[in-house]
C-alpha atoms as an extended CHARMM CRD file, in Angstrom:
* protein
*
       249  EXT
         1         1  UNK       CA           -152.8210000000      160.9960000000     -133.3840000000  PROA      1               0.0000000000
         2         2  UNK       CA           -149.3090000000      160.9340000000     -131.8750000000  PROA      2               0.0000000000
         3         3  UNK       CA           -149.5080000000      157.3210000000     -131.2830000000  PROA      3               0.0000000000
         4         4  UNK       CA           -150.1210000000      156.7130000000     -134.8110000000  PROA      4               0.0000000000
         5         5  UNK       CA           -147.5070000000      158.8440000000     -136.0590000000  PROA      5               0.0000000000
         6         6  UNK       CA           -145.5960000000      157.3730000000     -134.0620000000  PROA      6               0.0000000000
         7         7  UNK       CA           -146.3370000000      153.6190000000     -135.3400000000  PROA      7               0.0000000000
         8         8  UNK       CA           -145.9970000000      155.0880000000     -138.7700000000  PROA      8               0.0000000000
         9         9  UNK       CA           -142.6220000000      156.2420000000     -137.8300000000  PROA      9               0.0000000000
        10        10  UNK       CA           -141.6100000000      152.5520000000     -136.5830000000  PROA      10              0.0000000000
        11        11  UNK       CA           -142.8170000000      151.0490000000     -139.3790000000  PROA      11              0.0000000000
        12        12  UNK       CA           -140.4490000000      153.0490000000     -141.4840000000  PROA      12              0.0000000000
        13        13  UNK       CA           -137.5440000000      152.3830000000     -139.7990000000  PROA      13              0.0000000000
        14        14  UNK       CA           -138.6450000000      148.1860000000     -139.9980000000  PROA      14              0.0000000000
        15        15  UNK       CA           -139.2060000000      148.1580000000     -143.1320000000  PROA      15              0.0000000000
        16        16  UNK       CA           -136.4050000000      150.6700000000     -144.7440000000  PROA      16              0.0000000000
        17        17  UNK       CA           -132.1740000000      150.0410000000     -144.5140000000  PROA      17              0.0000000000
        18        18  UNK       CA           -129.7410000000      151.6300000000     -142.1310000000  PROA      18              0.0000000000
        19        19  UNK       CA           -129.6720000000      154.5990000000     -145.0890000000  PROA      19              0.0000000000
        20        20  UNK       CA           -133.0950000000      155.8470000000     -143.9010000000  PROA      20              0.0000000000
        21        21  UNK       CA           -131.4200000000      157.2410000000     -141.1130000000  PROA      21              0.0000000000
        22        22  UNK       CA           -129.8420000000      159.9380000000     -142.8710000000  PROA      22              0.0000000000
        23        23  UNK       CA           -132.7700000000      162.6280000000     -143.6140000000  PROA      23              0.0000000000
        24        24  UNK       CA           -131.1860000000      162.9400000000     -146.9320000000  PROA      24              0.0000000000
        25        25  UNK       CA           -132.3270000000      159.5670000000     -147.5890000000  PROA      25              0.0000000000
        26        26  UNK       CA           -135.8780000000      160.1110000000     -146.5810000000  PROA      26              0.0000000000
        27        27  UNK       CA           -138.7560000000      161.3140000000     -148.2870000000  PROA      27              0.0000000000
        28        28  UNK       CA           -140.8220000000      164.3490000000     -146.7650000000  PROA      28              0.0000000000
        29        29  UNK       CA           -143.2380000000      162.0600000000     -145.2630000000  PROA      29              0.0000000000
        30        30  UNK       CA           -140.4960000000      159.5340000000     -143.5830000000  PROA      30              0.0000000000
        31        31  UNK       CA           -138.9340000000      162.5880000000     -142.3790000000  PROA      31              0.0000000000
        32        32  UNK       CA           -142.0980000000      163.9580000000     -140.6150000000  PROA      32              0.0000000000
        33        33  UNK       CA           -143.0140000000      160.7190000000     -139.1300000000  PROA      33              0.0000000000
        34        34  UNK       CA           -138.9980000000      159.8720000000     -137.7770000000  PROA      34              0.0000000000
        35        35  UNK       CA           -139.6510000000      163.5100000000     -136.1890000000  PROA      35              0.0000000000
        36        36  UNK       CA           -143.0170000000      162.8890000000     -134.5550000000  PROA      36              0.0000000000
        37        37  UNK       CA           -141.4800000000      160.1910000000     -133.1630000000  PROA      37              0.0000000000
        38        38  UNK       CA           -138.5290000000      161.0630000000     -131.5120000000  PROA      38              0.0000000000
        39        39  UNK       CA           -140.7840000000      163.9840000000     -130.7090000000  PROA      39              0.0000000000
        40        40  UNK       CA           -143.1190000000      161.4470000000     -128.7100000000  PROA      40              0.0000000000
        41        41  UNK       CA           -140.8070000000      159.3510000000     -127.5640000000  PROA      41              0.0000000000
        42        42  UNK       CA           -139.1170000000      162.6130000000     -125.7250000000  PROA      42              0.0000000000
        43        43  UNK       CA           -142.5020000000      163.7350000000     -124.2630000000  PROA      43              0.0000000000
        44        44  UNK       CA           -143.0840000000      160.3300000000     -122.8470000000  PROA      44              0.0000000000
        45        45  UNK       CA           -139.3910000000      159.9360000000     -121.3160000000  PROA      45              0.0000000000
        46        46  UNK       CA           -137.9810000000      163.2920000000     -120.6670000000  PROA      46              0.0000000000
        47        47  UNK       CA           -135.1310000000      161.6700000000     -118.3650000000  PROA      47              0.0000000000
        48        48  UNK       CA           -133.6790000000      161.1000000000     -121.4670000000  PROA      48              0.0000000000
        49        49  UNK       CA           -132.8340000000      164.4260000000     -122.3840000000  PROA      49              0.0000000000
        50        50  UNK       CA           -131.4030000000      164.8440000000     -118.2800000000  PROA      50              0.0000000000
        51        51  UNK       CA           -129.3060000000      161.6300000000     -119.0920000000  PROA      51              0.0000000000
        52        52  UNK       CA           -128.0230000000      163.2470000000     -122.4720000000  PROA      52              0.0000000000
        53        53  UNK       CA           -127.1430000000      166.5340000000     -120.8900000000  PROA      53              0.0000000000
        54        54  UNK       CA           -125.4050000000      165.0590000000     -118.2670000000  PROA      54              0.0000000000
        55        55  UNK       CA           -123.6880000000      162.8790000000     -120.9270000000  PROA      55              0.0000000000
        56        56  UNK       CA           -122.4670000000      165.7040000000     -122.6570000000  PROA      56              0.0000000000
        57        57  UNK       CA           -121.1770000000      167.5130000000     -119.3560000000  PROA      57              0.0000000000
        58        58  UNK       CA           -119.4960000000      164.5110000000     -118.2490000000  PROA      58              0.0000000000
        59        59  UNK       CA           -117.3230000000      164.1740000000     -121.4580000000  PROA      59              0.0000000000
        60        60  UNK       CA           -116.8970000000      168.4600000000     -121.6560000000  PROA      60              0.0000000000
        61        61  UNK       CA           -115.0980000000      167.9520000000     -118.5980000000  PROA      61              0.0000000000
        62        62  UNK       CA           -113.1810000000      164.9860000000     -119.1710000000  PROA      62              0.0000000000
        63        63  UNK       CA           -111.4920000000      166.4930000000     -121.9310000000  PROA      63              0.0000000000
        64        64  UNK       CA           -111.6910000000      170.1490000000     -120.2260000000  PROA      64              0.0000000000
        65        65  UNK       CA           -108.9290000000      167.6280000000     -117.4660000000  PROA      65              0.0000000000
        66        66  UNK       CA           -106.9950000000      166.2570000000     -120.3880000000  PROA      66              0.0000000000
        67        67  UNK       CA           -106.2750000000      169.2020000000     -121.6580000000  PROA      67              0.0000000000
        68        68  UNK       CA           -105.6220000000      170.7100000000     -118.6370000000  PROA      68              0.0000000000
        69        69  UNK       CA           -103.0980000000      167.7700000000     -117.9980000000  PROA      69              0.0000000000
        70        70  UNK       CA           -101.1280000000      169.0140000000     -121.2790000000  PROA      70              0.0000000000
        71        71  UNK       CA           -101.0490000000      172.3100000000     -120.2990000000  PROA      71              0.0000000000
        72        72  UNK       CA            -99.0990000000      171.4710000000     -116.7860000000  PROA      72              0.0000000000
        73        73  UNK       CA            -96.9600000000      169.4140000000     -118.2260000000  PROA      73              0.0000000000
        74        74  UNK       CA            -96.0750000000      171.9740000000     -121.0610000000  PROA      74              0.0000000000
        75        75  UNK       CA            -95.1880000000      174.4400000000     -118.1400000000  PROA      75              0.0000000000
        76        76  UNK       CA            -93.7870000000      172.0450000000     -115.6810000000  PROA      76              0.0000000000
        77        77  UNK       CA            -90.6070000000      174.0510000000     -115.5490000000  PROA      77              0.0000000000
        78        78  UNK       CA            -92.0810000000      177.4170000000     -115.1640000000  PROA      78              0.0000000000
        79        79  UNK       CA            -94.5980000000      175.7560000000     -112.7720000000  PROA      79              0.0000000000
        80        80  UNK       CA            -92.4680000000      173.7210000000     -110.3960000000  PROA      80              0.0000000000
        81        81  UNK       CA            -88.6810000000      174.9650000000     -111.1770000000  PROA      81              0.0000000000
        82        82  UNK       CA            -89.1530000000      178.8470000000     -111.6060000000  PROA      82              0.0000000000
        83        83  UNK       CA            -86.3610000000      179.5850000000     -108.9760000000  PROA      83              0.0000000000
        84        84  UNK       CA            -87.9080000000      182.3890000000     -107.9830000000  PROA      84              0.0000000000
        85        85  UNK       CA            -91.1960000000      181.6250000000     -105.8710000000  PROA      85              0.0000000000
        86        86  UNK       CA            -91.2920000000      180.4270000000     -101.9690000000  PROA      86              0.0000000000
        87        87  UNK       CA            -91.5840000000      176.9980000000     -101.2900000000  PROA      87              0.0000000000
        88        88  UNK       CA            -92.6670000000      175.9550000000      -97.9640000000  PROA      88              0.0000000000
        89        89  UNK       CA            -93.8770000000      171.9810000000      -96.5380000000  PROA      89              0.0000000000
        90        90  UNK       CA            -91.2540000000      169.7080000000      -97.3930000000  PROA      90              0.0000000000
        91        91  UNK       CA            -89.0610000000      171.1670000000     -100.2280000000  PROA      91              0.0000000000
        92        92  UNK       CA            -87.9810000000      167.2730000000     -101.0960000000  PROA      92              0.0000000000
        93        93  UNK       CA            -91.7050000000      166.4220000000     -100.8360000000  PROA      93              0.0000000000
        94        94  UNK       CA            -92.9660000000      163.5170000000     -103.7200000000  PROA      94              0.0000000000
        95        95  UNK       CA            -95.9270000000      165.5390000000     -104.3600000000  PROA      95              0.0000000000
        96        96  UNK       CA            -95.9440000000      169.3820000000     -105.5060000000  PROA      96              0.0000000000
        97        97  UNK       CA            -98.9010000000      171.1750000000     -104.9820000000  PROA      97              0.0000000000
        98        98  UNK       CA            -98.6770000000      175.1760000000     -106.8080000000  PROA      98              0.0000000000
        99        99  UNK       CA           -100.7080000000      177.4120000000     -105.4250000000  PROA      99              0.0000000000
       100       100  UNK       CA           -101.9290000000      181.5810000000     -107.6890000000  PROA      100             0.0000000000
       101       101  UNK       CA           -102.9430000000      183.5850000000     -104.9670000000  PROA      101             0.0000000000
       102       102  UNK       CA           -104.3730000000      187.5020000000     -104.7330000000  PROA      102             0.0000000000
       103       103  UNK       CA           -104.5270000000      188.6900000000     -101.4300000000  PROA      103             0.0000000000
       104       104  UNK       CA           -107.6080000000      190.5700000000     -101.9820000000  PROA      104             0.0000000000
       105       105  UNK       CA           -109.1540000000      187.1200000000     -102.5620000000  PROA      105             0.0000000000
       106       106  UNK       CA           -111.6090000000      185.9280000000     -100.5300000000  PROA      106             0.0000000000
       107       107  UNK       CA           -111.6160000000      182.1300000000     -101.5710000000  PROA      107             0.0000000000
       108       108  UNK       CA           -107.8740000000      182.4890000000     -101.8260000000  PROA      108             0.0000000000
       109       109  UNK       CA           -108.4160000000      183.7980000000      -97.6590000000  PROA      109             0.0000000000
       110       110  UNK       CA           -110.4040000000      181.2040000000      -96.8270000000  PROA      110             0.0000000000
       111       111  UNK       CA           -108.4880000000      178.0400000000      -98.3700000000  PROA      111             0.0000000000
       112       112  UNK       CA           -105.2980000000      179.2030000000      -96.7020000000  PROA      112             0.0000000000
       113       113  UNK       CA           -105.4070000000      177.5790000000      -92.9120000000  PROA      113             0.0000000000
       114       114  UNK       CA           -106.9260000000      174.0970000000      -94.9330000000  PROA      114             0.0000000000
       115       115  UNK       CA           -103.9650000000      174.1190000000      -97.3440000000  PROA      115             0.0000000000
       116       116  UNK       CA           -101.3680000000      174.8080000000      -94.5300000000  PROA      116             0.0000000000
       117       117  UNK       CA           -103.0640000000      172.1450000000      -92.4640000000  PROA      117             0.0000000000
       118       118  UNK       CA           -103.0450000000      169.9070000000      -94.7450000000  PROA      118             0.0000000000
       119       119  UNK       CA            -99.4400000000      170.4030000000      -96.1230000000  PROA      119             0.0000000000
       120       120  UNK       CA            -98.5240000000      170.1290000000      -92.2920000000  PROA      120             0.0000000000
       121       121  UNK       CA            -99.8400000000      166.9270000000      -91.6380000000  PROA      121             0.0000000000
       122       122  UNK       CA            -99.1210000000      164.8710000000      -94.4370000000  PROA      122             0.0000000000
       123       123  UNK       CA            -95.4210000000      165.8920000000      -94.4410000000  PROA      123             0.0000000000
       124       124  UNK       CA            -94.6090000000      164.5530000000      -98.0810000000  PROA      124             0.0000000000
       125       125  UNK       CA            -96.1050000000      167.8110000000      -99.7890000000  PROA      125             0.0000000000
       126       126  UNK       CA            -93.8540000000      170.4130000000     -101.6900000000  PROA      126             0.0000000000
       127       127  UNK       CA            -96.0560000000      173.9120000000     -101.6820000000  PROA      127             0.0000000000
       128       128  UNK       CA            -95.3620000000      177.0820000000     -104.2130000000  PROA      128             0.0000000000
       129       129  UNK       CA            -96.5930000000      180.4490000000     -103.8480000000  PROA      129             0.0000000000
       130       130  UNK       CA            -97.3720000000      182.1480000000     -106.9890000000  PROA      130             0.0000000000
       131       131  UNK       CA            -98.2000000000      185.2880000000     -106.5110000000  PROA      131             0.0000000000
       132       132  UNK       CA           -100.9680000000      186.5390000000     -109.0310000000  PROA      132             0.0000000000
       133       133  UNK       CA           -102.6150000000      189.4370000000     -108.4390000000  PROA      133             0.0000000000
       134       134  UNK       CA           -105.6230000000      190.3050000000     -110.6730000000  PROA      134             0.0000000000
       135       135  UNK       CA           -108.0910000000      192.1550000000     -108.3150000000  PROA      135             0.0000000000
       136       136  UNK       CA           -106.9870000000      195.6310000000     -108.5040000000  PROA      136             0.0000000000
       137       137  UNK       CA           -104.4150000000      198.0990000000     -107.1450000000  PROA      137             0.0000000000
       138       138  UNK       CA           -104.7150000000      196.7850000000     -103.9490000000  PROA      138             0.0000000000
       139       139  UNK       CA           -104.0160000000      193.3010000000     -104.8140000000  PROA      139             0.0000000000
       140       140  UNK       CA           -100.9840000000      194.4840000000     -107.1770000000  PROA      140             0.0000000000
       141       141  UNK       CA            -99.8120000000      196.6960000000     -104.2140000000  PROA      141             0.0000000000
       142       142  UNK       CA            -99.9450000000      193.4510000000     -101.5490000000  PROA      142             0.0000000000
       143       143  UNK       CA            -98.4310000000      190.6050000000     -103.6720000000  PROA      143             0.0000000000
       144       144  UNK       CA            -95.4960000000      193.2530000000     -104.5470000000  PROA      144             0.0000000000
       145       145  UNK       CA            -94.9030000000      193.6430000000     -100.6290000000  PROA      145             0.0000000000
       146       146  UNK       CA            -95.0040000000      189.7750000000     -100.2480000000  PROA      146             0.0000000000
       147       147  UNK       CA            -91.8550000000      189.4970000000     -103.1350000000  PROA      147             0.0000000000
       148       148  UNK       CA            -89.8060000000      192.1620000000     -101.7770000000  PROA      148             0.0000000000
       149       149  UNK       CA            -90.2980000000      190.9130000000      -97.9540000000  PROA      149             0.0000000000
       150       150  UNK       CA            -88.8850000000      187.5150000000      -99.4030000000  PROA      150             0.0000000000
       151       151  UNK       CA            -86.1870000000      189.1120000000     -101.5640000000  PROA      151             0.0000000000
       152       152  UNK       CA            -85.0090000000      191.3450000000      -98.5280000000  PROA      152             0.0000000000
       153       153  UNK       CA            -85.4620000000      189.2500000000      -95.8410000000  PROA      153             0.0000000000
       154       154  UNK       CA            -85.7900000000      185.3620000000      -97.0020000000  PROA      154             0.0000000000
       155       155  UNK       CA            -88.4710000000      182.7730000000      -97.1500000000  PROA      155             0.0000000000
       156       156  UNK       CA            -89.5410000000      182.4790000000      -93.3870000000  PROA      156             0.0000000000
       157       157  UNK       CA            -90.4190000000      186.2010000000      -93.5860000000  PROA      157             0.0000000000
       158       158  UNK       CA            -91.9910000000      185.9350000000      -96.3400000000  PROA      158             0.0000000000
       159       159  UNK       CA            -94.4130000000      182.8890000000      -95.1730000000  PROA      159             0.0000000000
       160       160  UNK       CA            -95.1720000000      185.7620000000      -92.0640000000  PROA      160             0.0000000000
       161       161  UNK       CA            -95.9340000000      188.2500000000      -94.0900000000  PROA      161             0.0000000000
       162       162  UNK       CA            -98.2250000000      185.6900000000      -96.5700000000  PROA      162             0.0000000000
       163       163  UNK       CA           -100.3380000000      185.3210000000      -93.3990000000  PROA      163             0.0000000000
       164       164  UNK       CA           -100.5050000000      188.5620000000      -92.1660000000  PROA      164             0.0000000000
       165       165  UNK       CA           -101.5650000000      189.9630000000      -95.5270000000  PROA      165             0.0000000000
       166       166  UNK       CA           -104.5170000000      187.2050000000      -95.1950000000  PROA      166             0.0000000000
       167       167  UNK       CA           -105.3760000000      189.1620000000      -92.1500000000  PROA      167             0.0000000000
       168       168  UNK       CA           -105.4090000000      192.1590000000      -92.8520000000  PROA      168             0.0000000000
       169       169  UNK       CA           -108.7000000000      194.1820000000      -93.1650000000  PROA      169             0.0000000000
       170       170  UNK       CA           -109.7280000000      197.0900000000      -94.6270000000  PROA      170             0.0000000000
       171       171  UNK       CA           -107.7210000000      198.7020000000      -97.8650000000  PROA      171             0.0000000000
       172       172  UNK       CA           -103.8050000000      198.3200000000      -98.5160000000  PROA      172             0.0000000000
       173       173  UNK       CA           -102.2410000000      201.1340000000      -98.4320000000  PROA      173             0.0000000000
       174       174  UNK       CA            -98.2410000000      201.7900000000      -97.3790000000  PROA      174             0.0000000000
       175       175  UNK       CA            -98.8120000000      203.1530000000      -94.1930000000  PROA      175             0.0000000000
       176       176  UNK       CA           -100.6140000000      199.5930000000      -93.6290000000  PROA      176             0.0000000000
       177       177  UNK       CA            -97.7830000000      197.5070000000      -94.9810000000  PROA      177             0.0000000000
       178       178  UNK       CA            -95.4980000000      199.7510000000      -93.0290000000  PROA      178             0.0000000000
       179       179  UNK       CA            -96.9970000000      199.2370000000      -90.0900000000  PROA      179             0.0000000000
       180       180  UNK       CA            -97.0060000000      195.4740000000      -90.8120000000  PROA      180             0.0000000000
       181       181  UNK       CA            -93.3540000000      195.6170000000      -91.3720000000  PROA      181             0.0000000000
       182       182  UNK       CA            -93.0530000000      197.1060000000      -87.8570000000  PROA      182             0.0000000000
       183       183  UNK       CA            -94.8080000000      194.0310000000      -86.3400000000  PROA      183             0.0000000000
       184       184  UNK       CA            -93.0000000000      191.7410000000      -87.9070000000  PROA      184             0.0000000000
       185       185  UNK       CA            -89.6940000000      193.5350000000      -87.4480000000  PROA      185             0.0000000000
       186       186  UNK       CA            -88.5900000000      194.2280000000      -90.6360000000  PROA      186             0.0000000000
       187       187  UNK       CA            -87.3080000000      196.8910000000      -92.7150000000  PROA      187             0.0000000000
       188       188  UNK       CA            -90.0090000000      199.0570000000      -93.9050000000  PROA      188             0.0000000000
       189       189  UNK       CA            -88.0820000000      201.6970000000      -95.7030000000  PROA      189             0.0000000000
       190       190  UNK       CA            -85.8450000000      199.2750000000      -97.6550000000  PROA      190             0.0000000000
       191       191  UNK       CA            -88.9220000000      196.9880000000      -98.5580000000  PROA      191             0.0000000000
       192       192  UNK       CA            -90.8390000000      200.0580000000      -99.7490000000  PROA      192             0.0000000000
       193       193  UNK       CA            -87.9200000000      200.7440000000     -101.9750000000  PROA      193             0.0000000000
       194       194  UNK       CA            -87.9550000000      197.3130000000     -103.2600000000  PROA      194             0.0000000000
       195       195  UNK       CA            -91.7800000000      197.5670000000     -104.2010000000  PROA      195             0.0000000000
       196       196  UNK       CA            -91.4300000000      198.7980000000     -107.6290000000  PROA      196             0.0000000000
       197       197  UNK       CA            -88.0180000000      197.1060000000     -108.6590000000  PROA      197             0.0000000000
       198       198  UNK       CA            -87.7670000000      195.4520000000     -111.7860000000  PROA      198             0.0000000000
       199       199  UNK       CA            -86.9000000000      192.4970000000     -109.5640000000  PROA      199             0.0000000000
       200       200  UNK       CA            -90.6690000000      192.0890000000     -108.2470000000  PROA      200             0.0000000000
       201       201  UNK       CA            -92.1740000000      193.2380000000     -111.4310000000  PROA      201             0.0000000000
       202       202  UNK       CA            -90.4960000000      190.8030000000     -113.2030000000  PROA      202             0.0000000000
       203       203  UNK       CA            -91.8960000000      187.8060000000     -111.2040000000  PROA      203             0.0000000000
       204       204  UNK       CA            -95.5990000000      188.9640000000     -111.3460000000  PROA      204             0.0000000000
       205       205  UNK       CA            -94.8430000000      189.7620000000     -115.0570000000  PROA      205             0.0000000000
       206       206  UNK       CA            -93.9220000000      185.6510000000     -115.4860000000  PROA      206             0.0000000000
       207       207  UNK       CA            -96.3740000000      185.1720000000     -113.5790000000  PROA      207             0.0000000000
       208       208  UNK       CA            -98.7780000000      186.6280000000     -115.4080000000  PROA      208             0.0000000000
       209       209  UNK       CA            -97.4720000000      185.3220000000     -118.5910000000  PROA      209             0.0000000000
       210       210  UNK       CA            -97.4660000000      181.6970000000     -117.2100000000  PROA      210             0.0000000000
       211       211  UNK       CA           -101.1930000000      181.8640000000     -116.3140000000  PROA      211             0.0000000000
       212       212  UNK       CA           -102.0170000000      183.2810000000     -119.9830000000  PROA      212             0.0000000000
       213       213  UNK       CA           -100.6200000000      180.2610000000     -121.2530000000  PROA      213             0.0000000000
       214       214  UNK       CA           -102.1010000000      178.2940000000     -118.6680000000  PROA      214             0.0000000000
       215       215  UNK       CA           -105.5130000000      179.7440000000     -119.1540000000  PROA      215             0.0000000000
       216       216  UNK       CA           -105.8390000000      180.3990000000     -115.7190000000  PROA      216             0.0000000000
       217       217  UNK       CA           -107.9480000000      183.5650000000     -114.8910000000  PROA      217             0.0000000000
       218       218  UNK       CA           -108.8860000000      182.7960000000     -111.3890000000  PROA      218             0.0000000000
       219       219  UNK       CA           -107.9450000000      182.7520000000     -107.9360000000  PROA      219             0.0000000000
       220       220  UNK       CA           -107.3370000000      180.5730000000     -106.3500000000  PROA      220             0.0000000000
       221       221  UNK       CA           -106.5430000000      178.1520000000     -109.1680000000  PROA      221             0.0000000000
       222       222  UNK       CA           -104.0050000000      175.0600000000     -108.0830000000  PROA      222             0.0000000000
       223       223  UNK       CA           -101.4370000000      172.6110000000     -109.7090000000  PROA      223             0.0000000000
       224       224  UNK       CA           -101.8320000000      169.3470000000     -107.9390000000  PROA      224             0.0000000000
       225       225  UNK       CA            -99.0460000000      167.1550000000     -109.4940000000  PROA      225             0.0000000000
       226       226  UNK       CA           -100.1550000000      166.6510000000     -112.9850000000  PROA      226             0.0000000000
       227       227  UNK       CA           -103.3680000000      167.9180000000     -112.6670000000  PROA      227             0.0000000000
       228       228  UNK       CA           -105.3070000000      171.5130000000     -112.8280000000  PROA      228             0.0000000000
       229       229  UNK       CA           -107.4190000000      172.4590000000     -110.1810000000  PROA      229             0.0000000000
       230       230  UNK       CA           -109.5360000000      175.6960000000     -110.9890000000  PROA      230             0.0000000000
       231       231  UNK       CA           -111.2930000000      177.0660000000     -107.6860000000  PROA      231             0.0000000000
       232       232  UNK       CA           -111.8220000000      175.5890000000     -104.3220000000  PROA      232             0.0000000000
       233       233  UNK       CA           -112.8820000000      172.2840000000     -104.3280000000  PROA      233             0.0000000000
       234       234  UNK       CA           -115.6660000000      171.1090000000     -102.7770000000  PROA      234             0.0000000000
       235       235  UNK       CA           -114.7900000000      167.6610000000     -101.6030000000  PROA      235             0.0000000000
       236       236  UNK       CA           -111.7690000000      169.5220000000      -99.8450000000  PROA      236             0.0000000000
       237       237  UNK       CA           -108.2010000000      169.4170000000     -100.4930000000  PROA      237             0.0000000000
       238       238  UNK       CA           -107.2100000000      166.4190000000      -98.5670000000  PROA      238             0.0000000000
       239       239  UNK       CA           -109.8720000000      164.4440000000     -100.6260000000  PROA      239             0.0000000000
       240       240  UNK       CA           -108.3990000000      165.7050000000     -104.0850000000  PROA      240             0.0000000000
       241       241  UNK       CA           -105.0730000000      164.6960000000     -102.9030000000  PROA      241             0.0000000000
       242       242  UNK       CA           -105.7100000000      161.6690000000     -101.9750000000  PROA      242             0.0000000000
       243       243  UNK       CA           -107.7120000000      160.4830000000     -105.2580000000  PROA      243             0.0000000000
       244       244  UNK       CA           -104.8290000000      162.1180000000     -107.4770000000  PROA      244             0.0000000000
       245       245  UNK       CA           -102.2130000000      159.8530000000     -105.4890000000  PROA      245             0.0000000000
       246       246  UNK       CA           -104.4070000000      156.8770000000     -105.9130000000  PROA      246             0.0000000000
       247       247  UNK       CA           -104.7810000000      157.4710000000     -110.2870000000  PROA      247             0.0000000000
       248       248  UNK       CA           -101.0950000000      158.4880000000     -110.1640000000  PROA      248             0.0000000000
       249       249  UNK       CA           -100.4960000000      154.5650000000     -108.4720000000  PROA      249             0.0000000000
């Protein structure tokens, strides 16, 4: 039966203009058979419907990265020229790579020693540090001890305390930072005091404000020249550089 329908179908389209495409055009019966025969054709080829689907994905995220594109370059300044965040590799470096971080993240954890390794041995690689923290009290707590270490006591210490933070296990609490402080021979009293300054609140607060506009609601997301990285990718980071060098010529 389907095979007939399906002939009947055929015929219909032979015989009948480019019009009887459009159902409106069809009578009940054309309609039926046009049905039974995509219908048949589906059942007998269902890699068709894969292909389609993958199709569709393929061109959701092509213009998910196009508009991601517009969205970097509509924040470049904020992004790349906030004169507030650290910037560590080579501050003259022809590529800039910005990195939100929480450091209750535990992608954000594990991408860390990759990123620095690969920012150390490629040598041409600007790196910002945006800190973003969206993970809870904890996370607020930690990326306001990481701004005040840099405001107090400059970039290097604030790079330390960035990887210490990484480190750290169990909850963050002040007597934790404070006893970080002591390791890394800083001022714990005067960073404490710094903690909840309108000075650091102010940078997660742009922060925060850049990423809405950015819809970015994830860590660790990344700006890799002109393009929007969401997550850890899987191909690694040296691979992703390397193919957005090669598109950028």
């Amino acid at each position: 039966m389907k095979s007939l329908m399906t002939a009947a179908a055929m015929a219909v389209l032979l015989a009948s203009p480019a019009a009887a495409f459009d159902p409106a055009n069809m009578t009940e019966a054309e309609r039926e058979a046009f049905g039974e025969a995509v219908r048949g054709y589906i059942m007998d080829n269902p890699q068709v419907l894969v292909e389609a689907i993958n199709a569709m994905e393929a061109r959701r995220l092509e213009a998910e990265a196009e508009n991601d594109k517009l969205l970097v370059a509509a924040n470049s300044a904020a992004l790349f020229e906030d004169g507030y965040s650290w910037i560590g590799g080579n501050p003259e470096g022809a590529l800039t790579i910005v990195e939100f971080i929480d450091y209750r993240c535990g992608y954000c954890r594990r991408i860390a020693p990759e990123l620095d390794k690969v920012v150390a041995e490629d040598g041409d690689i600007r790196l910002i540090l945006k800190e973003f923290p969206i993970l809870g009290q904890e996370s607020d707590l930690a990326a306001r001890y990481a701004i005040a270490v840099r405001q107090i006591a400059g970039g290097d210490a604030y790079k330390a305390a960035h990887d210490r933070l990484y480190e750290l296990r169990g909850g963050v609490t002040i007597e934790t930072l404070n006893a970080l402080s002591a390791d890394l021979g800083l001022d714990a009293q005067a960073i404490v005091q710094r903690m909840n300054t309108e000075e650091v609140s102010s940078e997660i607060r742009q922060n925060r404000q850049l990423a809405e506009r950015m819809q970015i609601m994830g860590t660790p997301t990344f700006v890799i020249g002109p393009e929007l990285l969401r997550g850890v990718p899987t191909a690694g980071l040296a691979a992703v550089i390397e193919t957005i060098r090669a598109e950028a010529g």
